[in-house]
Amino acid sequence: MTATRIDGKAIATDLRATIAIEAEKLIKETNVVPGIAVVIVGEDPASKVYVASKGKAAKECNFHSVQHTLADDVTEETLLSLIGDLNDDPAIHGILVQLPLPDHINESKVLNLIRPDKDVDGFHPINVGLLTAGERDKAMVPCTPAGSLILAKRVLGNLSGKNAVVIGRSNIVGKPMAALLLAESCTVTIAHSRTKDLPDVVRGADIVVAAVGRPQMVKGDWIKDGACVIDVGINRIDAPERGEGKTRLVGDVDYDSAAERAGSITPVPGGVGPMTIALLMANTLTAARRSAGLDDLDYASMLS
Ligand code: NAD
C-alpha cells in the first residue's frame, strides 16, 4: 500500500482564505475587527521566525495585528503589566506569548494571567478544563492538536470507535490531542517515554499521532495496514547529502517506511506545521466572534 499524502500546507492555505473572507464579513456586519497581539521576549531566532509568520498570516486574514518585542532582561512585572493592558484592550481578541520565556520569568504566572477568552493558544487552566470536560464550544483549543484533528477527519471522516494512539503527553500537544480524539469517540491510548513495548501499542492504532520530538522514531513496521499517521514532530537533522553543514527537517515518523503501510500520512514539513498557524487565526476569529455574541464557525466543514 502507498499512503495518501495529507497536504497540510494546501489545507491550511484553504483555511486561511476562508478565515479572511469570514473576517471581512464580521467587520462589515459588526464593525468588530479581529485583533491579535503577539508578545515575544528576547532574540531567540526560531521564535522570531514563528512570530513573523504569525504576524504575516494575521495581516493576510484581514486582522488587526500588533507585536510587542521585549528585551530578554525585561522584568516579570513589566511583562505581566503588558498582559494586563492587552486583557483590557477591546481591540485585541487574541493574546499569544511566544514560548519559551527566559528563565527569570515564571511561565505559568504569565500564561495564567491571559484572559481565558483571549487565550488563543488554549493553555489557560480554564480552557484546559473546558476541553477536558467536553465543552469544546466554550473553550479555546490548542492550535496544533486542533489542526491535527482537522487533517485526520479530512481523510477518515467520522472517527467514532477508532483506536487512536497519541505518542507524547505534553500539555501543548499530547494531552489536548487525546482530549479531542476522546471527544470524537475514539478509544484513546496516550503513550510516553515510560510506555512498555511502544511498537506493539502503536500496531493497534487506526490513528497514530506522534508528538515526541525524536527524529524518525516511529518505524514503518509499527504501523497497522491502512492507519492514518499524523506526524507532529519537527526535528532538524544533519543532511550531508545536501552539502557540508546542511540540515533538513524531519518528523517523529520515518516517513518512507511508514508510507508503505499507512493509508494516509502527513509529511514534515508541509503537514501539521502550517495547520498550527491557520488554527491560531481561526481561534482569533472565534474569540472576536464570541466578543460580538456570534456562534462559532465549523471551519473543517467550510473547506473545499
Ligand atoms: P515535549 O518534549 O513537551 O513532549 C514530548 C513527549 O514525548 C513527552 O511527553 C515524552 O513522554 C514523550 N517521549 C519522549 N521520548 C519518548 C519515547 N522514547 N517514547 C515515547 N514517548 C516519548 O514535546 P512537545 O512540545 O509535545 O512537541 C513534540 C514534537 O512536536 C516536537 O518535535 C515539537 O517540535 C513538535 N511540535 C510541532 C508543532 C507543530 O506546529 N507542528 C507544535 C508543537 C510541537
Tab-separated table of C-alpha atoms and ligand atoms in Angstrom:
chain	number	residue	atom	x	y	z
A	1	MET	CA	0.000	0.000	0.000
A	2	THR	CA	1.218	3.518	-0.709
A	3	ALA	CA	-0.263	6.043	1.636
A	4	THR	CA	-2.172	9.166	0.649
A	5	ARG	CA	-0.024	12.165	1.486
A	6	ILE	CA	-2.109	14.587	3.567
A	7	ASP	CA	-1.253	18.008	2.193
A	8	GLY	CA	-1.428	20.167	5.329
A	9	LYS	CA	0.053	23.119	3.501
A	10	ALA	CA	-2.752	23.211	0.920
A	11	ILE	CA	-5.458	22.624	3.537
A	12	ALA	CA	-4.017	25.403	5.721
A	13	THR	CA	-3.969	27.803	2.745
A	14	ASP	CA	-7.614	26.981	2.092
A	15	LEU	CA	-8.465	27.513	5.769
A	16	ARG	CA	-6.688	30.883	5.933
A	17	ALA	CA	-8.573	32.030	2.824
A	18	THR	CA	-11.882	31.033	4.471
A	19	ILE	CA	-10.905	32.915	7.623
A	20	ALA	CA	-10.006	36.034	5.620
A	21	ILE	CA	-13.464	36.007	3.985
A	22	GLU	CA	-15.219	35.437	7.320
A	23	ALA	CA	-13.178	38.220	8.968
A	24	GLU	CA	-14.203	40.597	6.212
A	25	LYS	CA	-17.859	39.650	6.745
A	26	LEU	CA	-17.550	40.177	10.510
A	27	ILE	CA	-16.000	43.607	10.001
A	28	LYS	CA	-18.781	44.636	7.562
A	29	GLU	CA	-21.608	43.317	9.700
A	30	THR	CA	-20.453	44.274	13.212
A	31	ASN	CA	-17.516	46.680	12.895
A	32	VAL	CA	-15.504	44.217	15.013
A	33	VAL	CA	-12.010	43.815	13.518
A	34	PRO	CA	-10.375	40.624	14.841
A	35	GLY	CA	-7.263	41.722	16.720
A	36	ILE	CA	-4.268	39.637	17.767
A	37	ALA	CA	-1.308	40.667	19.921
A	38	VAL	CA	1.856	38.588	19.792
A	39	VAL	CA	4.358	39.094	22.599
A	40	ILE	CA	7.951	37.988	22.172
A	41	VAL	CA	10.660	38.228	24.810
A	42	GLY	CA	14.308	38.076	23.723
A	43	GLU	CA	16.081	37.283	20.488
A	44	ASP	CA	15.644	33.537	20.016
A	45	PRO	CA	15.995	33.155	16.209
A	46	ALA	CA	13.406	30.334	15.903
A	47	SER	CA	10.880	32.326	17.972
A	48	LYS	CA	11.444	35.388	15.775
A	49	VAL	CA	10.696	33.336	12.647
A	50	TYR	CA	7.487	31.918	14.203
A	51	VAL	CA	6.321	35.360	15.346
A	52	ALA	CA	6.995	36.898	11.925
A	53	SER	CA	4.950	34.195	10.182
A	54	LYS	CA	2.078	34.614	12.656
A	55	GLY	CA	2.048	38.386	12.017
A	56	LYS	CA	2.064	37.835	8.254
A	57	ALA	CA	-0.801	35.319	8.441
A	58	ALA	CA	-2.814	37.730	10.616
A	59	LYS	CA	-2.467	40.540	8.070
A	60	GLU	CA	-3.492	38.191	5.241
A	61	CYS	CA	-6.581	37.258	7.272
A	62	ASN	CA	-7.587	40.967	7.456
A	63	PHE	CA	-6.881	41.095	11.201
A	64	HIS	CA	-5.558	43.952	13.267
A	65	SER	CA	-2.176	42.621	14.373
A	66	VAL	CA	0.314	44.042	16.852
A	67	GLN	CA	3.644	42.723	18.030
A	68	HIS	CA	5.289	43.567	21.347
A	69	THR	CA	9.001	42.810	21.396
A	70	LEU	CA	10.581	42.916	24.852
A	71	ALA	CA	14.266	42.650	25.754
A	72	ASP	CA	15.339	39.330	27.284
A	73	ASP	CA	16.159	41.065	30.576
A	74	VAL	CA	12.657	42.552	30.885
A	75	THR	CA	11.220	42.157	34.389
A	76	GLU	CA	8.375	39.751	35.045
A	77	GLU	CA	6.415	42.702	36.413
A	78	THR	CA	6.680	44.618	33.117
A	79	LEU	CA	5.557	41.581	31.139
A	80	LEU	CA	2.617	40.962	33.493
A	81	SER	CA	1.606	44.595	33.232
A	82	LEU	CA	1.651	44.381	29.408
A	83	ILE	CA	-0.602	41.292	29.567
A	84	GLY	CA	-2.943	43.246	31.871
A	85	ASP	CA	-3.135	46.081	29.329
A	86	LEU	CA	-3.843	43.656	26.462
A	87	ASN	CA	-6.525	41.943	28.558
A	88	ASP	CA	-8.245	45.335	28.901
A	89	ASP	CA	-7.788	46.422	25.271
A	90	PRO	CA	-11.098	45.974	23.377
A	91	ALA	CA	-9.268	45.987	20.024
A	92	ILE	CA	-7.397	42.810	21.000
A	93	HIS	CA	-9.281	39.486	20.932
A	94	GLY	CA	-6.324	37.130	20.991
A	95	ILE	CA	-3.102	37.274	23.045
A	96	LEU	CA	-0.206	34.981	22.312
A	97	VAL	CA	3.003	34.894	24.317
A	98	GLN	CA	5.716	33.169	22.317
A	99	LEU	CA	7.429	30.431	24.335
A	100	PRO	CA	9.953	29.735	25.699
A	101	LEU	CA	10.329	32.675	28.081
A	102	PRO	CA	13.677	33.483	29.755
A	103	ASP	CA	14.406	31.555	32.978
A	104	HIS	CA	13.832	34.512	35.322
A	105	ILE	CA	10.181	34.736	34.229
A	106	ASN	CA	7.573	32.365	35.667
A	107	GLU	CA	5.911	30.994	32.538
A	108	SER	CA	2.724	29.724	34.150
A	109	LYS	CA	2.214	33.011	36.008
A	110	VAL	CA	2.285	34.829	32.662
A	111	LEU	CA	0.070	32.341	30.787
A	112	ASN	CA	-2.446	32.175	33.636
A	113	LEU	CA	-2.871	35.948	33.589
A	114	ILE	CA	-4.115	35.945	29.988
A	115	ARG	CA	-7.903	36.272	29.982
A	116	PRO	CA	-9.263	32.809	29.059
A	117	ASP	CA	-11.468	34.259	26.305
A	118	LYS	CA	-8.371	35.884	24.728
A	119	ASP	CA	-6.139	32.834	25.252
A	120	VAL	CA	-5.806	31.832	21.576
A	121	ASP	CA	-3.111	29.261	22.439
A	122	GLY	CA	-5.583	27.444	24.703
A	123	PHE	CA	-3.056	26.958	27.524
A	124	HIS	CA	-5.006	28.641	30.367
A	125	PRO	CA	-6.246	26.158	33.015
A	126	ILE	CA	-9.850	27.285	32.367
A	127	ASN	CA	-9.528	26.322	28.703
A	128	VAL	CA	-7.762	23.056	29.574
A	129	GLY	CA	-10.636	22.286	31.960
A	130	LEU	CA	-13.360	23.136	29.440
A	131	LEU	CA	-11.785	20.925	26.784
A	132	THR	CA	-11.363	18.050	29.237
A	133	ALA	CA	-14.950	18.467	30.421
A	134	GLY	CA	-16.177	18.080	26.833
A	135	GLU	CA	-17.165	21.745	26.486
A	136	ARG	CA	-15.160	22.485	23.392
A	137	ASP	CA	-17.700	25.066	22.226
A	138	LYS	CA	-16.779	27.305	25.168
A	139	ALA	CA	-13.027	26.581	25.176
A	140	MET	CA	-10.078	27.879	23.225
A	141	VAL	CA	-8.439	24.715	21.882
A	142	PRO	CA	-4.635	24.486	21.405
A	143	CYS	CA	-3.780	25.074	17.753
A	144	THR	CA	-1.527	22.114	16.908
A	145	PRO	CA	-3.913	19.384	18.126
A	146	ALA	CA	-6.925	21.208	16.641
A	147	GLY	CA	-5.131	21.351	13.273
A	148	SER	CA	-4.083	17.704	13.535
A	149	LEU	CA	-7.700	16.685	14.177
A	150	ILE	CA	-8.901	18.514	11.056
A	151	LEU	CA	-6.313	16.606	8.992
A	152	ALA	CA	-7.363	13.218	10.447
A	153	LYS	CA	-11.068	13.949	9.910
A	154	ARG	CA	-10.490	15.017	6.324
A	155	VAL	CA	-9.195	11.589	5.397
A	156	LEU	CA	-11.227	9.425	7.770
A	157	GLY	CA	-14.487	11.345	8.190
A	158	ASN	CA	-16.194	10.042	11.325
A	159	LEU	CA	-13.609	8.895	13.894
A	160	SER	CA	-16.080	7.207	16.253
A	161	GLY	CA	-14.851	3.862	17.615
A	162	LYS	CA	-11.388	4.121	16.084
A	163	ASN	CA	-8.332	3.161	18.115
A	164	ALA	CA	-6.096	6.219	18.477
A	165	VAL	CA	-2.595	6.182	19.936
A	166	VAL	CA	-1.072	9.543	20.840
A	167	ILE	CA	2.666	9.306	21.455
A	168	GLY	CA	3.668	12.118	23.835
A	169	ARG	CA	1.906	13.582	26.862
A	170	SER	CA	2.829	17.267	26.725
A	171	ASN	CA	0.336	19.939	27.745
A	172	ILE	CA	0.775	21.634	24.376
A	173	VAL	CA	0.189	18.665	22.080
A	174	GLY	CA	-0.231	15.167	23.541
A	175	LYS	CA	-2.841	15.749	26.274
A	176	PRO	CA	-5.149	18.112	24.335
A	177	MET	CA	-4.851	15.842	21.273
A	178	ALA	CA	-6.033	12.917	23.378
A	179	ALA	CA	-8.937	15.003	24.737
A	180	LEU	CA	-10.016	15.960	21.210
A	181	LEU	CA	-9.873	12.365	19.980
A	182	LEU	CA	-11.835	11.210	23.008
A	183	ALA	CA	-14.476	13.847	22.241
A	184	GLU	CA	-14.699	12.274	18.748
A	185	SER	CA	-15.445	8.941	20.496
A	186	CYS	CA	-12.115	7.321	19.701
A	187	THR	CA	-10.632	4.769	22.083
A	188	VAL	CA	-7.542	6.685	23.094
A	189	THR	CA	-4.193	5.495	24.403
A	190	ILE	CA	-1.594	8.041	25.482
A	191	ALA	CA	1.905	6.596	25.160
A	192	HIS	CA	5.011	8.296	26.566
A	193	SER	CA	8.642	7.788	27.464
A	194	ARG	CA	7.821	5.093	30.063
A	195	THR	CA	5.417	3.129	27.858
A	196	LYS	CA	6.370	-0.556	27.595
A	197	ASP	CA	6.625	-2.080	24.135
A	198	LEU	CA	5.681	1.069	22.246
A	199	PRO	CA	5.857	-0.549	18.766
A	200	ASP	CA	3.231	-3.071	19.851
A	201	VAL	CA	0.986	-0.358	21.299
A	202	VAL	CA	1.212	1.596	18.047
A	203	ARG	CA	0.437	-1.528	15.967
A	204	GLY	CA	-3.102	-1.482	17.387
A	205	ALA	CA	-3.810	2.058	16.185
A	206	ASP	CA	-6.132	3.169	13.402
A	207	ILE	CA	-4.875	6.695	14.081
A	208	VAL	CA	-1.324	7.427	15.235
A	209	VAL	CA	-0.359	10.912	16.394
A	210	ALA	CA	3.374	11.253	17.000
A	211	ALA	CA	4.373	14.221	19.201
A	212	VAL	CA	7.659	13.158	20.703
A	213	GLY	CA	10.497	15.281	19.371
A	214	ARG	CA	12.659	12.315	18.296
A	215	PRO	CA	13.627	12.246	14.628
A	216	GLN	CA	12.088	9.350	12.643
A	217	MET	CA	11.499	7.272	15.775
A	218	VAL	CA	8.240	5.656	14.594
A	219	LYS	CA	9.126	2.974	12.044
A	220	GLY	CA	7.053	1.504	9.236
A	221	ASP	CA	6.719	-1.904	10.911
A	222	TRP	CA	4.969	-0.219	13.880
A	223	ILE	CA	2.130	0.923	11.614
A	224	LYS	CA	-1.059	-1.068	11.114
A	225	ASP	CA	-2.017	-1.507	7.454
A	226	GLY	CA	-4.178	1.408	6.365
A	227	ALA	CA	-3.688	3.524	9.507
A	228	CYS	CA	-3.822	7.335	9.463
A	229	VAL	CA	-0.485	8.771	10.644
A	230	ILE	CA	-0.292	12.357	11.888
A	231	ASP	CA	3.309	13.430	12.444
A	232	VAL	CA	3.544	16.470	14.721
A	233	GLY	CA	7.310	16.285	15.285
A	234	ILE	CA	9.633	18.898	13.869
A	235	ASN	CA	13.276	17.894	14.154
A	236	ARG	CA	16.311	19.311	12.408
A	237	ILE	CA	18.894	16.721	11.403
A	238	ASP	CA	22.196	16.845	9.543
A	239	ALA	CA	21.864	16.403	5.789
A	240	PRO	CA	25.388	15.878	4.449
A	241	GLU	CA	23.839	14.733	1.138
A	242	ARG	CA	22.795	18.369	0.601
A	243	GLY	CA	26.325	19.645	1.156
A	244	GLU	CA	28.658	20.225	4.055
A	245	GLY	CA	26.996	21.634	7.180
A	246	LYS	CA	23.494	21.418	5.656
A	247	THR	CA	20.458	20.308	7.642
A	248	ARG	CA	16.851	19.322	6.920
A	249	LEU	CA	13.589	18.957	8.825
A	250	VAL	CA	12.102	15.546	9.596
A	251	GLY	CA	9.200	14.395	11.728
A	252	ASP	CA	8.953	11.839	14.515
A	253	VAL	CA	7.888	9.243	11.928
A	254	ASP	CA	10.162	7.518	9.435
A	255	TYR	CA	8.075	8.762	6.503
A	256	ASP	CA	9.258	6.406	3.750
A	257	SER	CA	8.787	3.152	5.660
A	258	ALA	CA	5.540	4.318	7.322
A	259	ALA	CA	4.066	5.414	3.970
A	260	GLU	CA	4.398	1.816	2.724
A	261	ARG	CA	1.954	0.611	5.396
A	262	ALA	CA	-0.235	3.615	6.238
A	263	GLY	CA	-3.459	4.574	4.486
A	264	SER	CA	-2.656	8.255	4.889
A	265	ILE	CA	0.230	10.234	6.379
A	266	THR	CA	1.267	13.845	6.934
A	267	PRO	CA	4.673	14.939	5.613
A	268	VAL	CA	7.202	17.064	7.514
A	269	PRO	CA	7.466	19.836	6.534
A	270	GLY	CA	4.111	20.663	4.965
A	271	GLY	CA	1.797	18.679	7.244
A	272	VAL	CA	0.772	19.729	10.747
A	273	GLY	CA	3.083	22.793	10.905
A	274	PRO	CA	1.099	25.068	8.540
A	275	MET	CA	-2.159	23.996	10.236
A	276	THR	CA	-0.914	25.321	13.581
A	277	ILE	CA	-0.705	28.895	12.307
A	278	ALA	CA	-4.025	28.593	10.458
A	279	LEU	CA	-5.718	27.409	13.672
A	280	LEU	CA	-4.226	30.338	15.567
A	281	MET	CA	-6.018	32.590	13.080
A	282	ALA	CA	-9.182	30.509	13.484
A	283	ASN	CA	-9.029	30.878	17.280
A	284	THR	CA	-8.579	34.642	16.965
A	285	LEU	CA	-11.606	34.908	14.689
A	286	THR	CA	-13.567	32.708	17.117
A	287	ALA	CA	-12.605	34.996	20.022
A	288	ALA	CA	-13.668	38.075	18.026
A	289	ARG	CA	-16.982	36.461	17.030
A	290	ARG	CA	-17.709	35.427	20.610
A	291	SER	CA	-17.000	39.014	21.751
A	292	ALA	CA	-19.705	40.108	19.290
A	293	GLY	CA	-22.129	37.475	20.627
A	294	LEU	CA	-21.896	35.299	17.500
A	295	ASP	CA	-21.716	31.489	17.296
A	296	ASP	CA	-18.530	29.604	16.472
A	297	LEU	CA	-17.917	28.610	12.852
A	298	ASP	CA	-17.244	24.972	11.952
A	299	TYR	CA	-14.080	25.636	9.977
A	300	ALA	CA	-13.489	21.998	8.980
A	301	SER	CA	-16.821	21.854	7.148
A	302	MET	CA	-16.102	25.103	5.277
A	303	LEU	CA	-13.011	23.802	3.480
A	304	SER	CA	-13.175	22.999	-0.226
B	1	NAD	P1	7.644	17.634	24.723
B	1	NAD	O1	9.125	17.448	24.752
B	1	NAD	O2	6.994	18.568	25.666
B	1	NAD	O3	6.934	16.221	24.917
B	1	NAD	C1	7.460	15.052	24.317
B	1	NAD	C2	6.706	13.851	24.828
B	1	NAD	O4	7.251	12.699	24.211
B	1	NAD	C3	6.802	13.640	26.328
B	1	NAD	O5	5.509	13.532	26.849
B	1	NAD	C4	7.547	12.306	26.497
B	1	NAD	O6	6.987	11.476	27.493
B	1	NAD	C5	7.376	11.664	25.147
B	1	NAD	N1	8.546	10.848	24.815
B	1	NAD	C6	9.849	11.205	24.868
B	1	NAD	N2	10.627	10.173	24.491
B	1	NAD	C7	9.798	9.159	24.199
B	1	NAD	C8	10.000	7.831	23.756
B	1	NAD	N3	11.218	7.347	23.542
B	1	NAD	N4	8.923	7.064	23.568
B	1	NAD	C9	7.679	7.531	23.770
B	1	NAD	N5	7.417	8.790	24.183
B	1	NAD	C10	8.478	9.585	24.393
B	1	NAD	O7	7.315	17.994	23.210
B	1	NAD	P2	6.036	18.701	22.515
B	1	NAD	O8	6.034	20.148	22.818
B	1	NAD	O9	4.815	17.893	22.743
B	1	NAD	O10	6.478	18.546	20.986
B	1	NAD	C11	6.645	17.286	20.397
B	1	NAD	C12	7.176	17.460	18.990
B	1	NAD	O11	6.222	18.177	18.239
B	1	NAD	C13	8.463	18.260	18.882
B	1	NAD	O12	9.225	17.752	17.792
B	1	NAD	C14	7.998	19.654	18.550
B	1	NAD	O13	8.959	20.406	17.830
B	1	NAD	C15	6.810	19.344	17.699
B	1	NAD	N6	5.781	20.394	17.679
B	1	NAD	C16	5.296	20.727	16.463
B	1	NAD	C17	4.307	21.681	16.365
B	1	NAD	C18	3.774	22.000	15.012
B	1	NAD	O14	3.223	23.058	14.813
B	1	NAD	N7	3.884	21.084	14.059
B	1	NAD	C19	3.812	22.312	17.508
B	1	NAD	C20	4.300	21.916	18.750
B	1	NAD	C21	5.284	20.938	18.821
